[in-house]
PDB file of C-alpha atoms in Angstrom:
ATOM      1  CA  MET A   1       8.956   1.699  27.559  1.00  0.00           C
ATOM      2  CA  LYS A   2       7.494   2.118  24.084  1.00  0.00           C
ATOM      3  CA  ARG A   3       3.704   2.277  24.060  1.00  0.00           C
ATOM      4  CA  GLN A   4       1.660  -0.061  21.885  1.00  0.00           C
ATOM      5  CA  GLY A   5      -0.859   0.945  19.208  1.00  0.00           C
ATOM      6  CA  ARG A   6      -1.080   3.980  17.002  1.00  0.00           C
ATOM      7  CA  MET A   7      -1.243   7.346  18.667  1.00  0.00           C
ATOM      8  CA  LYS A   8      -3.773   9.950  17.560  1.00  0.00           C
ATOM      9  CA  ILE A   9      -1.904  13.194  17.892  1.00  0.00           C
ATOM     10  CA  ASN A  10      -3.246  16.720  18.282  1.00  0.00           C
ATOM     11  CA  LYS A  11      -2.431  19.687  16.048  1.00  0.00           C
ATOM     12  CA  ARG A  12       0.467  20.948  18.186  1.00  0.00           C
ATOM     13  CA  GLN A  13       2.052  17.515  18.401  1.00  0.00           C
ATOM     14  CA  SER A  14       1.719  17.133  14.645  1.00  0.00           C
ATOM     15  CA  GLU A  15       3.493  20.484  14.206  1.00  0.00           C
ATOM     16  CA  ILE A  16       6.273  19.282  16.507  1.00  0.00           C
ATOM     17  CA  VAL A  17       6.763  16.154  14.393  1.00  0.00           C
ATOM     18  CA  GLU A  18       6.857  18.223  11.198  1.00  0.00           C
ATOM     19  CA  LEU A  19       9.451  20.612  12.687  1.00  0.00           C
ATOM     20  CA  VAL A  20      11.625  17.732  13.855  1.00  0.00           C
ATOM     21  CA  ASP A  21      11.253  16.080  10.459  1.00  0.00           C
ATOM     22  CA  ALA A  22      12.288  19.269   8.648  1.00  0.00           C
ATOM     23  CA  LYS A  23      15.189  20.240  10.922  1.00  0.00           C
ATOM     24  CA  LYS A  24      16.337  16.708  11.890  1.00  0.00           C
ATOM     25  CA  SER A  25      17.234  18.047  15.362  1.00  0.00           C
ATOM     26  CA  ILE A  26      15.605  20.848  17.351  1.00  0.00           C
ATOM     27  CA  THR A  27      15.774  22.065  20.954  1.00  0.00           C
ATOM     28  CA  VAL A  28      12.932  22.269  23.438  1.00  0.00           C
ATOM     29  CA  LYS A  29      13.587  25.992  23.707  1.00  0.00           C
ATOM     30  CA  ASP A  30      13.216  26.536  19.946  1.00  0.00           C
ATOM     31  CA  LEU A  31      10.045  24.445  19.800  1.00  0.00           C
ATOM     32  CA  SER A  32       8.607  26.458  22.669  1.00  0.00           C
ATOM     33  CA  LYS A  33       9.255  29.729  20.831  1.00  0.00           C
ATOM     34  CA  LEU A  34       8.022  28.507  17.458  1.00  0.00           C
ATOM     35  CA  LEU A  35       4.773  27.074  18.848  1.00  0.00           C
ATOM     36  CA  ASN A  36       4.224  29.738  21.502  1.00  0.00           C
ATOM     37  CA  VAL A  37       3.755  27.315  24.390  1.00  0.00           C
ATOM     38  CA  SER A  38       5.758  26.634  27.539  1.00  0.00           C
ATOM     39  CA  GLU A  39       8.819  24.404  27.588  1.00  0.00           C
ATOM     40  CA  VAL A  40       7.002  22.210  30.135  1.00  0.00           C
ATOM     41  CA  THR A  41       4.252  21.566  27.557  1.00  0.00           C
ATOM     42  CA  ILE A  42       6.826  20.795  24.871  1.00  0.00           C
ATOM     43  CA  ARG A  43       8.622  18.331  27.147  1.00  0.00           C
ATOM     44  CA  LYS A  44       5.361  16.507  27.874  1.00  0.00           C
ATOM     45  CA  ASP A  45       4.600  16.330  24.143  1.00  0.00           C
ATOM     46  CA  LEU A  46       8.090  15.052  23.361  1.00  0.00           C
ATOM     47  CA  ASP A  47       7.883  12.417  26.082  1.00  0.00           C
ATOM     48  CA  LEU A  48       4.593  11.158  24.645  1.00  0.00           C
ATOM     49  CA  LEU A  49       5.817  11.229  21.040  1.00  0.00           C
ATOM     50  CA  SER A  50       8.964   9.390  22.097  1.00  0.00           C
ATOM     51  CA  ASP A  51       6.987   6.769  24.027  1.00  0.00           C
ATOM     52  CA  TYR A  52       5.071   5.988  20.846  1.00  0.00           C
ATOM     53  CA  GLY A  53       8.275   5.751  18.829  1.00  0.00           C
ATOM     54  CA  ILE A  54       7.525   8.765  16.626  1.00  0.00           C
ATOM     55  CA  LEU A  55      10.739  10.662  17.385  1.00  0.00           C
ATOM     56  CA  ILE A  56      13.893  10.312  19.490  1.00  0.00           C
ATOM     57  CA  ARG A  57      13.946  12.241  22.772  1.00  0.00           C
ATOM     58  CA  ARG A  58      17.208  13.540  24.198  1.00  0.00           C
ATOM     59  CA  HIS A  59      17.858  15.894  27.097  1.00  0.00           C
ATOM     60  CA  GLY A  60      16.901  19.360  25.866  1.00  0.00           C
ATOM     61  CA  PHE A  61      16.115  18.423  22.272  1.00  0.00           C
ATOM     62  CA  ALA A  62      14.446  15.959  19.872  1.00  0.00           C
ATOM     63  CA  LEU A  63      15.830  14.004  16.904  1.00  0.00           C
ATOM     64  CA  LYS A  64      14.256  12.771  13.697  1.00  0.00           C
ATOM     65  CA  LYS A  65      13.761   9.008  13.399  1.00  0.00           C
ATOM     66  CA  ASN A  66      14.466   6.813  10.399  1.00  0.00           C
ATOM     67  CA  THR A  67      12.255   8.158   7.591  1.00  0.00           C
ATOM     68  CA  ALA A  68      11.226   4.616   6.646  1.00  0.00           C
ATOM     69  CA  ASP A  69       9.628   4.113  10.066  1.00  0.00           C
ATOM     70  CA  ILE A  70       5.875   4.107   9.458  1.00  0.00           C
ATOM     71  CA  THR A  71       5.023   5.369  12.951  1.00  0.00           C
ATOM     72  CA  ASN A  72       7.051   8.482  12.222  1.00  0.00           C
ATOM     73  CA  ARG A  73       5.534   8.963   8.759  1.00  0.00           C
ATOM     74  CA  LEU A  74       1.976   8.567  10.035  1.00  0.00           C
ATOM     75  CA  SER A  75       2.465  11.545  12.325  1.00  0.00           C
ATOM     76  CA  ILE A  76       3.550  13.971   9.589  1.00  0.00           C
ATOM     77  CA  ASN A  77       0.651  15.888   7.982  1.00  0.00           C
ATOM     78  CA  TYR A  78      -1.660  13.516   9.845  1.00  0.00           C
ATOM     79  CA  ASP A  79      -4.883  15.519   9.373  1.00  0.00           C
ATOM     80  CA  LYS A  80      -4.315  15.898   5.626  1.00  0.00           C
ATOM     81  CA  LYS A  81      -3.544  12.222   5.232  1.00  0.00           C
ATOM     82  CA  CYS A  82      -6.741  11.249   7.065  1.00  0.00           C
ATOM     83  CA  LYS A  83      -8.828  13.368   4.685  1.00  0.00           C
ATOM     84  CA  ILE A  84      -7.019  11.936   1.656  1.00  0.00           C
ATOM     85  CA  ALA A  85      -7.605   8.404   2.949  1.00  0.00           C
ATOM     86  CA  LYS A  86     -11.314   9.097   3.449  1.00  0.00           C
ATOM     87  CA  LYS A  87     -11.636  10.431  -0.105  1.00  0.00           C
ATOM     88  CA  ALA A  88      -9.725   7.452  -1.501  1.00  0.00           C
ATOM     89  CA  ALA A  89     -12.035   5.076   0.365  1.00  0.00           C
ATOM     90  CA  SER A  90     -15.025   6.680  -1.370  1.00  0.00           C
ATOM     91  CA  LEU A  91     -13.605   5.432  -4.687  1.00  0.00           C
ATOM     92  CA  ILE A  92     -13.882   1.795  -3.572  1.00  0.00           C
ATOM     93  CA  ASP A  93     -17.007  -0.261  -4.211  1.00  0.00           C
ATOM     94  CA  VAL A  94     -18.755  -2.070  -1.351  1.00  0.00           C
ATOM     95  CA  ASN A  95     -17.460  -5.609  -2.022  1.00  0.00           C
ATOM     96  CA  GLU A  96     -14.383  -4.770  -4.066  1.00  0.00           C
ATOM     97  CA  THR A  97     -10.949  -6.392  -3.777  1.00  0.00           C
ATOM     98  CA  ILE A  98      -8.072  -3.901  -3.882  1.00  0.00           C
ATOM     99  CA  LEU A  99      -4.293  -3.748  -3.606  1.00  0.00           C
ATOM    100  CA  ILE A 100      -2.734  -1.332  -1.118  1.00  0.00           C
ATOM    101  CA  GLY A 101       0.923  -0.312  -0.849  1.00  0.00           C
ATOM    102  CA  SER A 102       2.881   0.399   2.291  1.00  0.00           C
ATOM    103  CA  GLY A 103       2.831   4.182   2.710  1.00  0.00           C
ATOM    104  CA  SER A 104       1.473   6.048   5.715  1.00  0.00           C
ATOM    105  CA  THR A 105      -1.545   7.365   3.796  1.00  0.00           C
ATOM    106  CA  CYS A 106      -2.144   3.801   2.594  1.00  0.00           C
ATOM    107  CA  ALA A 107      -2.210   2.669   6.224  1.00  0.00           C
ATOM    108  CA  LEU A 108      -4.859   5.287   6.995  1.00  0.00           C
ATOM    109  CA  LEU A 109      -6.827   4.167   3.930  1.00  0.00           C
ATOM    110  CA  ALA A 110      -6.816   0.595   5.237  1.00  0.00           C
ATOM    111  CA  GLU A 111      -8.073   1.887   8.575  1.00  0.00           C
ATOM    112  CA  GLU A 112     -10.867   3.813   6.861  1.00  0.00           C
ATOM    113  CA  ILE A 113     -11.870   0.709   4.894  1.00  0.00           C
ATOM    114  CA  VAL A 114     -12.105  -1.660   7.853  1.00  0.00           C
ATOM    115  CA  LYS A 115     -14.113   0.863   9.831  1.00  0.00           C
ATOM    116  CA  ASN A 116     -16.624   1.686   7.095  1.00  0.00           C
ATOM    117  CA  LYS A 117     -16.459  -0.924   4.302  1.00  0.00           C
ATOM    118  CA  PRO A 118     -16.455  -4.396   5.872  1.00  0.00           C
ATOM    119  CA  GLY A 119     -17.046  -6.141   2.539  1.00  0.00           C
ATOM    120  CA  VAL A 120     -13.816  -4.899   0.939  1.00  0.00           C
ATOM    121  CA  THR A 121     -10.885  -7.338   0.634  1.00  0.00           C
ATOM    122  CA  ILE A 122      -7.403  -5.876   1.079  1.00  0.00           C
ATOM    123  CA  ILE A 123      -4.294  -7.358  -0.565  1.00  0.00           C
ATOM    124  CA  THR A 124      -1.038  -5.847   0.719  1.00  0.00           C
ATOM    125  CA  HIS A 125       2.651  -6.447   1.332  1.00  0.00           C
ATOM    126  CA  SER A 126       2.610  -4.300   4.478  1.00  0.00           C
ATOM    127  CA  ILE A 127       2.878  -6.187   7.769  1.00  0.00           C
ATOM    128  CA  TYR A 128       1.851  -2.998   9.570  1.00  0.00           C
ATOM    129  CA  ILE A 129      -1.353  -2.622   7.542  1.00  0.00           C
ATOM    130  CA  ALA A 130      -2.258  -6.305   7.880  1.00  0.00           C
ATOM    131  CA  GLU A 131      -1.793  -6.316  11.661  1.00  0.00           C
ATOM    132  CA  HIS A 132      -3.333  -2.916  12.330  1.00  0.00           C
ATOM    133  CA  ALA A 133      -6.349  -3.380  10.064  1.00  0.00           C
ATOM    134  CA  SER A 134      -7.089  -6.861  11.431  1.00  0.00           C
ATOM    135  CA  LYS A 135      -7.390  -5.411  14.937  1.00  0.00           C
ATOM    136  CA  LEU A 136      -9.938  -2.800  13.845  1.00  0.00           C
ATOM    137  CA  GLY A 137     -12.333  -4.852  11.727  1.00  0.00           C
ATOM    138  CA  ASN A 138     -13.185  -8.187  10.175  1.00  0.00           C
ATOM    139  CA  ASN A 139     -12.284  -7.500   6.540  1.00  0.00           C
ATOM    140  CA  LYS A 140     -10.564 -10.229   4.575  1.00  0.00           C
ATOM    141  CA  ILE A 141      -6.879  -9.334   4.385  1.00  0.00           C
ATOM    142  CA  ILE A 142      -4.457 -11.152   2.091  1.00  0.00           C
ATOM    143  CA  LEU A 143      -0.773 -10.702   2.952  1.00  0.00           C
ATOM    144  CA  LEU A 144       1.635 -11.273   0.077  1.00  0.00           C
ATOM    145  CA  GLY A 145       4.769 -13.336   0.659  1.00  0.00           C
ATOM    146  CA  GLY A 146       8.297 -11.985   0.648  1.00  0.00           C
ATOM    147  CA  GLU A 147      11.421 -11.030   2.575  1.00  0.00           C
ATOM    148  CA  TYR A 148      10.685  -8.917   5.647  1.00  0.00           C
ATOM    149  CA  GLN A 149      12.128  -5.391   5.662  1.00  0.00           C
ATOM    150  CA  ASN A 150      12.139  -4.391   9.311  1.00  0.00           C
ATOM    151  CA  ASP A 151      12.413  -0.595   9.163  1.00  0.00           C
ATOM    152  CA  ALA A 152       9.359  -0.132   6.906  1.00  0.00           C
ATOM    153  CA  GLN A 153       7.533  -3.296   8.127  1.00  0.00           C
ATOM    154  CA  VAL A 154       6.938  -4.534   4.570  1.00  0.00           C
ATOM    155  CA  LEU A 155       7.621  -7.633   2.499  1.00  0.00           C
ATOM    156  CA  VAL A 156       9.863  -7.288  -0.553  1.00  0.00           C
ATOM    157  CA  GLY A 157      11.724  -9.427  -3.062  1.00  0.00           C
ATOM    158  CA  PRO A 158      10.811 -11.971  -5.766  1.00  0.00           C
ATOM    159  CA  LEU A 159       8.191 -13.715  -3.621  1.00  0.00           C
ATOM    160  CA  VAL A 160       6.064 -10.559  -3.720  1.00  0.00           C
ATOM    161  CA  ARG A 161       6.030 -10.755  -7.502  1.00  0.00           C
ATOM    162  CA  SER A 162       5.194 -14.460  -7.645  1.00  0.00           C
ATOM    163  CA  SER A 163       2.425 -14.208  -5.057  1.00  0.00           C
ATOM    164  CA  VAL A 164       0.758 -11.081  -6.448  1.00  0.00           C
ATOM    165  CA  ARG A 165       0.591 -12.654  -9.922  1.00  0.00           C
ATOM    166  CA  GLN A 166      -2.237 -14.821  -8.602  1.00  0.00           C
ATOM    167  CA  PHE A 167      -4.493 -11.746  -8.518  1.00  0.00           C
ATOM    168  CA  PHE A 168      -5.835  -9.060 -10.817  1.00  0.00           C
ATOM    169  CA  VAL A 169      -7.864  -6.164  -9.412  1.00  0.00           C
ATOM    170  CA  ASP A 170      -9.296  -2.908 -10.698  1.00  0.00           C
ATOM    171  CA  LYS A 171      -7.390  -0.586  -8.343  1.00  0.00           C
ATOM    172  CA  ILE A 172      -4.123  -0.318  -6.485  1.00  0.00           C
ATOM    173  CA  PHE A 173      -3.612   2.531  -4.013  1.00  0.00           C
ATOM    174  CA  LEU A 174      -0.036   3.699  -3.538  1.00  0.00           C
ATOM    175  CA  GLY A 175       1.899   6.456  -1.852  1.00  0.00           C
ATOM    176  CA  THR A 176       4.984   8.116  -3.286  1.00  0.00           C
ATOM    177  CA  ASP A 177       8.285   9.539  -2.049  1.00  0.00           C
ATOM    178  CA  GLY A 178       8.380  12.277  -4.659  1.00  0.00           C
ATOM    179  CA  PHE A 179       7.387  13.500  -8.094  1.00  0.00           C
ATOM    180  CA  VAL A 180       9.225  15.181 -10.964  1.00  0.00           C
ATOM    181  CA  LYS A 181       7.292  16.555 -13.926  1.00  0.00           C
ATOM    182  CA  ASN A 182       7.838  14.605 -17.153  1.00  0.00           C
ATOM    183  CA  ILE A 183       9.767  11.930 -15.238  1.00  0.00           C
ATOM    184  CA  GLY A 184       7.221  10.522 -12.835  1.00  0.00           C
ATOM    185  CA  PHE A 185       6.505   9.283  -9.337  1.00  0.00           C
ATOM    186  CA  MET A 186       9.537   8.242  -7.354  1.00  0.00           C
ATOM    187  CA  GLY A 187      10.653   5.937  -4.559  1.00  0.00           C
ATOM    188  CA  SER A 188      13.599   6.069  -2.175  1.00  0.00           C
ATOM    189  CA  ASP A 189      14.317   2.375  -1.645  1.00  0.00           C
ATOM    190  CA  PHE A 190      15.112  -0.126  -4.400  1.00  0.00           C
ATOM    191  CA  SER A 191      13.522  -3.197  -2.808  1.00  0.00           C
ATOM    192  CA  ARG A 192      10.297  -1.427  -1.878  1.00  0.00           C
ATOM    193  CA  SER A 193      10.072   0.224  -5.284  1.00  0.00           C
ATOM    194  CA  GLU A 194      10.463  -3.124  -7.048  1.00  0.00           C
ATOM    195  CA  ALA A 195       7.760  -4.666  -4.863  1.00  0.00           C
ATOM    196  CA  ILE A 196       5.394  -1.780  -5.652  1.00  0.00           C
ATOM    197  CA  LYS A 197       6.038  -2.103  -9.393  1.00  0.00           C
ATOM    198  CA  ASN A 198       5.334  -5.822  -9.254  1.00  0.00           C
ATOM    199  CA  MET A 199       2.111  -5.252  -7.336  1.00  0.00           C
ATOM    200  CA  ALA A 200       0.960  -2.597  -9.815  1.00  0.00           C
ATOM    201  CA  GLU A 201       1.197  -5.117 -12.667  1.00  0.00           C
ATOM    202  CA  SER A 202      -1.791  -6.860 -11.087  1.00  0.00           C
ATOM    203  CA  ALA A 203      -4.043  -3.777 -11.176  1.00  0.00           C
ATOM    204  CA  LYS A 204      -5.904  -2.039 -13.967  1.00  0.00           C
ATOM    205  CA  ASN A 205      -5.694   1.424 -12.363  1.00  0.00           C
ATOM    206  CA  ILE A 206      -2.874   2.969 -10.328  1.00  0.00           C
ATOM    207  CA  ILE A 207      -4.157   5.559  -7.849  1.00  0.00           C
ATOM    208  CA  ILE A 208      -1.590   7.701  -6.035  1.00  0.00           C
ATOM    209  CA  ILE A 209      -2.665   8.928  -2.591  1.00  0.00           C
ATOM    210  CA  THR A 210      -0.309  11.445  -1.015  1.00  0.00           C
ATOM    211  CA  ASP A 211      -0.184  14.842   0.643  1.00  0.00           C
ATOM    212  CA  SER A 212       0.965  17.769  -1.486  1.00  0.00           C
ATOM    213  CA  SER A 213       4.389  18.051   0.194  1.00  0.00           C
ATOM    214  CA  LYS A 214       5.630  15.051  -1.796  1.00  0.00           C
ATOM    215  CA  PHE A 215       5.377  17.010  -5.045  1.00  0.00           C
ATOM    216  CA  ASN A 216       8.248  19.195  -3.881  1.00  0.00           C
ATOM    217  CA  LYS A 217      10.537  16.221  -3.324  1.00  0.00           C
ATOM    218  CA  ARG A 218      12.673  13.912  -5.421  1.00  0.00           C
ATOM    219  CA  GLY A 219      13.188  10.204  -4.858  1.00  0.00           C
ATOM    220  CA  LEU A 220      16.094   8.063  -5.975  1.00  0.00           C
ATOM    221  CA  LEU A 221      14.164   5.756  -8.297  1.00  0.00           C
ATOM    222  CA  VAL A 222      11.366   6.182 -10.804  1.00  0.00           C
ATOM    223  CA  GLN A 223       8.445   3.921  -9.864  1.00  0.00           C
ATOM    224  CA  PHE A 224       5.891   5.073 -12.431  1.00  0.00           C
ATOM    225  CA  THR A 225       5.757   7.540 -15.256  1.00  0.00           C
ATOM    226  CA  GLN A 226       2.859   9.976 -15.070  1.00  0.00           C
ATOM    227  CA  SER A 227       1.187   8.213 -18.021  1.00  0.00           C
ATOM    228  CA  GLN A 228       0.941   4.999 -15.997  1.00  0.00           C
ATOM    229  CA  VAL A 229      -1.098   6.659 -13.242  1.00  0.00           C
ATOM    230  CA  SER A 230      -4.881   6.799 -13.569  1.00  0.00           C
ATOM    231  CA  ARG A 231      -5.743   9.101 -10.680  1.00  0.00           C
ATOM    232  CA  ILE A 232      -4.269  11.151  -7.827  1.00  0.00           C
ATOM    233  CA  VAL A 233      -5.823  12.005  -4.472  1.00  0.00           C
ATOM    234  CA  THR A 234      -4.091  14.832  -2.611  1.00  0.00           C
ATOM    235  CA  ASP A 235      -4.816  18.033  -0.693  1.00  0.00           C
ATOM    236  CA  ASP A 236      -5.723  21.390  -2.189  1.00  0.00           C
ATOM    237  CA  GLU A 237      -2.418  22.949  -1.105  1.00  0.00           C
ATOM    238  CA  LEU A 238      -0.817  21.420  -4.171  1.00  0.00           C
ATOM    239  CA  ALA A 239       1.096  24.132  -6.018  1.00  0.00           C
ATOM    240  CA  ILE A 240      -0.731  25.640  -9.004  1.00  0.00           C
ATOM    241  CA  GLU A 241       2.060  24.531 -11.364  1.00  0.00           C
ATOM    242  CA  TYR A 242       1.262  20.905 -10.571  1.00  0.00           C
ATOM    243  CA  LYS A 243      -2.489  21.448 -10.717  1.00  0.00           C
ATOM    244  CA  ASP A 244      -2.114  22.922 -14.196  1.00  0.00           C
ATOM    245  CA  PHE A 245       0.335  20.222 -15.233  1.00  0.00           C
ATOM    246  CA  PHE A 246      -1.961  17.318 -14.330  1.00  0.00           C
ATOM    247  CA  LYS A 247      -4.944  19.066 -15.873  1.00  0.00           C
ATOM    248  CA  ASN A 248      -3.069  19.568 -19.139  1.00  0.00           C
ATOM    249  CA  ILE A 249      -1.984  15.926 -19.407  1.00  0.00           C
ATOM    250  CA  GLY A 250      -5.439  14.638 -18.503  1.00  0.00           C
ATOM    251  CA  ILE A 251      -4.828  12.968 -15.146  1.00  0.00           C
ATOM    252  CA  LYS A 252      -7.821  13.104 -12.807  1.00  0.00           C
ATOM    253  CA  VAL A 253      -6.935  14.710  -9.461  1.00  0.00           C
ATOM    254  CA  ASP A 254      -9.198  14.750  -6.401  1.00  0.00           C
ATOM    255  CA  TYR A 255      -8.420  17.495  -3.898  1.00  0.00           C
ATOM    256  CA  VAL A 256      -9.349  17.534  -0.206  1.00  0.00           C
ATOM    257  CA  SER A 257      -9.343  20.660   1.918  1.00  0.00           C
TER     258      SER A 257
END
């Protein structure tokens, strides 16, 4: 039976998720060798990760889940994402109203806000963020209308655009599925990308919050050109070519270690 709530995973379990994510399928034996722990320990970790819906457990091996599944995405580079979320939260004023997208780092930002900034109002199209954040604090949360997309637990479609037009805020915090220099920040799903673009029209500043691994990936769709983005919050493992690139074009980047 799948367990309820969000699991806080340890370093080894996070490494397991990252290996499964990278290889798509990996055996217990290989995980044991790569992480230098017993197969019994790996099996216990896999059982727990499977119970929480983070990966798929099969006899002798583990499989990657749907990449749109937020439970899976939350478990990849978890420690880095938590630090990025904490830094992003420091950019928000005490009683500010903000827009938040649907990415895993965005979910951790919402968690950071409700734990430490009770006066902040969150506007989002993420069912996951709305439900999870409401259980942790008493912040005002406004859920935009739209068509429900089950795999990513978000609302998409023309209703997102019509409902978000009622608002205008200083900041929107968004994740990304990839980045290509001189092209921009990218998404992997048309409906979600359109919803994000519509939401961003109601914000003065677009702030991208993502771990550095996304800068080595391409998406299918361009969401924003680099000139549209006001600020980036990421980790200090970002490749020097990207650090130099953003510095040269004048985009403010905050790095966490």
